[in-house]
C-alpha cells in the first residue's frame, strides 16, 4: 500500500470515528483497521459435525 493510500485510509477512519455528522459503520471501521495493519482476513472456522 502506498503512503498516499495509507493516508486516505487513516483520514477515512478518523472521519468515521470522530465526525458526529457521519453515521458509525463498524464493519467499515474494522475493514480499514485490517487493511492498515496489513492483516489478512481470517478463514472461517470449520463447523462442528
Short mmCIF file of N, CA and C in Angstrom, two decimals:
data_model
loop_
_atom_site.label_atom_id
_atom_site.label_comp_id
_atom_site.label_asym_id
_atom_site.label_seq_id
_atom_site.Cartn_x
_atom_site.Cartn_y
_atom_site.Cartn_z
N UNK A 1 0.86 -1.16 0.00
CA UNK A 1 0.00 0.00 0.00
C UNK A 1 0.91 1.23 0.00
N UNK A 2 0.59 2.17 -0.85
CA UNK A 2 1.40 3.38 -0.94
C UNK A 2 1.12 4.30 0.26
N UNK A 3 1.99 5.25 0.45
CA UNK A 3 1.82 6.20 1.55
C UNK A 3 0.54 7.02 1.35
N UNK A 4 0.24 7.34 0.11
CA UNK A 4 -0.97 8.11 -0.20
C UNK A 4 -2.24 7.31 0.13
N UNK A 5 -2.24 6.02 -0.21
CA UNK A 5 -3.38 5.15 0.11
C UNK A 5 -3.55 5.02 1.62
N UNK A 6 -2.41 4.86 2.32
CA UNK A 6 -2.45 4.73 3.78
C UNK A 6 -3.03 6.01 4.40
N UNK A 7 -2.59 7.15 3.92
CA UNK A 7 -3.09 8.43 4.44
C UNK A 7 -4.59 8.55 4.21
N UNK A 8 -5.07 8.16 3.03
CA UNK A 8 -6.50 8.23 2.73
C UNK A 8 -7.31 7.33 3.66
N UNK A 9 -6.79 6.15 3.94
CA UNK A 9 -7.49 5.22 4.85
C UNK A 9 -7.51 5.76 6.27
N UNK A 10 -6.41 6.37 6.70
CA UNK A 10 -6.37 6.95 8.04
C UNK A 10 -7.32 8.14 8.16
N UNK A 11 -7.42 8.95 7.13
CA UNK A 11 -8.36 10.08 7.14
C UNK A 11 -9.79 9.57 7.21
N UNK A 12 -10.10 8.53 6.42
CA UNK A 12 -11.46 7.97 6.46
C UNK A 12 -11.77 7.38 7.83
N UNK A 13 -10.80 6.67 8.40
CA UNK A 13 -11.00 6.08 9.73
C UNK A 13 -11.23 7.17 10.77
N UNK A 14 -10.44 8.22 10.71
CA UNK A 14 -10.61 9.33 11.63
C UNK A 14 -11.99 9.96 11.50
N UNK A 15 -12.44 10.13 10.26
CA UNK A 15 -13.76 10.70 10.00
C UNK A 15 -14.86 9.81 10.57
N UNK A 16 -14.75 8.50 10.36
CA UNK A 16 -15.76 7.57 10.87
C UNK A 16 -15.83 7.58 12.39
N UNK A 17 -14.69 7.72 13.04
CA UNK A 17 -14.65 7.64 14.49
C UNK A 17 -14.95 8.97 15.18
N UNK A 18 -14.64 10.08 14.52
CA UNK A 18 -14.69 11.36 15.23
C UNK A 18 -15.67 12.40 14.69
N UNK A 19 -16.22 12.19 13.53
CA UNK A 19 -17.14 13.19 12.96
C UNK A 19 -18.57 12.85 13.36
N UNK A 20 -19.20 13.71 14.19
CA UNK A 20 -20.56 13.41 14.64
C UNK A 20 -21.59 13.44 13.51
N UNK A 21 -21.23 14.02 12.38
CA UNK A 21 -22.15 14.08 11.24
C UNK A 21 -22.15 12.78 10.43
N UNK A 22 -21.18 11.90 10.68
CA UNK A 22 -21.04 10.66 9.91
C UNK A 22 -21.59 9.50 10.74
N UNK A 23 -22.47 8.71 10.11
CA UNK A 23 -23.04 7.55 10.79
C UNK A 23 -21.95 6.50 10.99
N UNK A 24 -21.87 5.93 12.19
CA UNK A 24 -20.89 4.91 12.51
C UNK A 24 -21.17 3.66 11.69
N UNK A 25 -20.13 3.12 11.08
CA UNK A 25 -20.22 1.88 10.31
C UNK A 25 -19.15 0.94 10.83
N UNK A 26 -19.47 0.12 11.86
CA UNK A 26 -18.47 -0.74 12.48
C UNK A 26 -17.75 -1.66 11.48
N UNK A 27 -18.48 -2.17 10.51
CA UNK A 27 -17.87 -3.06 9.53
C UNK A 27 -16.77 -2.34 8.76
N UNK A 28 -17.04 -1.10 8.36
CA UNK A 28 -16.04 -0.31 7.62
C UNK A 28 -14.85 0.04 8.51
N UNK A 29 -15.10 0.35 9.79
CA UNK A 29 -14.00 0.66 10.72
C UNK A 29 -13.07 -0.54 10.83
N UNK A 30 -13.63 -1.73 11.06
CA UNK A 30 -12.80 -2.94 11.20
C UNK A 30 -12.09 -3.26 9.89
N UNK A 31 -12.76 -3.04 8.78
CA UNK A 31 -12.14 -3.29 7.48
C UNK A 31 -10.93 -2.37 7.27
N UNK A 32 -11.10 -1.11 7.58
CA UNK A 32 -9.99 -0.16 7.46
C UNK A 32 -8.83 -0.54 8.38
N UNK A 33 -9.16 -0.90 9.62
CA UNK A 33 -8.11 -1.30 10.55
C UNK A 33 -7.36 -2.52 10.06
N UNK A 34 -8.07 -3.46 9.47
CA UNK A 34 -7.44 -4.66 8.93
C UNK A 34 -6.50 -4.29 7.78
N UNK A 35 -6.96 -3.43 6.89
CA UNK A 35 -6.13 -3.01 5.76
C UNK A 35 -4.89 -2.25 6.24
N UNK A 36 -5.07 -1.37 7.20
CA UNK A 36 -3.96 -0.57 7.72
C UNK A 36 -2.93 -1.44 8.40
N UNK A 37 -3.40 -2.42 9.15
CA UNK A 37 -2.47 -3.29 9.89
C UNK A 37 -1.79 -4.30 8.98
N UNK A 38 -2.31 -4.48 7.77
CA UNK A 38 -1.72 -5.44 6.84
C UNK A 38 -2.14 -6.87 7.13
N UNK A 39 -3.11 -7.03 8.01
CA UNK A 39 -3.58 -8.37 8.36
C UNK A 39 -4.42 -8.96 7.24
N UNK A 40 -4.37 -10.24 7.13
CA UNK A 40 -5.21 -10.93 6.15
C UNK A 40 -6.49 -11.36 6.83
N UNK A 41 -7.53 -11.51 6.04
CA UNK A 41 -8.82 -11.96 6.58
C UNK A 41 -8.67 -13.36 7.14
N UNK A 42 -9.23 -13.58 8.32
CA UNK A 42 -9.16 -14.89 8.94
C UNK A 42 -10.12 -15.83 8.23
N UNK A 43 -9.69 -17.06 7.96
CA UNK A 43 -10.60 -18.02 7.33
C UNK A 43 -11.73 -18.39 8.28
N UNK A 44 -12.84 -18.74 7.73
CA UNK A 44 -13.99 -19.13 8.55
C UNK A 44 -13.66 -20.39 9.34
N UNK A 45 -14.14 -20.42 10.56
CA UNK A 45 -13.91 -21.60 11.41
C UNK A 45 -14.71 -22.78 10.86
N UNK A 46 -14.12 -23.98 10.91
CA UNK A 46 -14.87 -25.15 10.44
C UNK A 46 -16.05 -25.43 11.36
N UNK A 47 -17.13 -25.89 10.78
CA UNK A 47 -18.33 -26.18 11.58
C UNK A 47 -18.21 -27.58 12.18
N UNK A 48 -18.72 -27.69 13.40
CA UNK A 48 -18.73 -29.00 14.07
C UNK A 48 -19.79 -29.88 13.43
N UNK A 49 -19.47 -31.15 13.29
CA UNK A 49 -20.41 -32.08 12.66
C UNK A 49 -21.46 -32.56 13.60
#
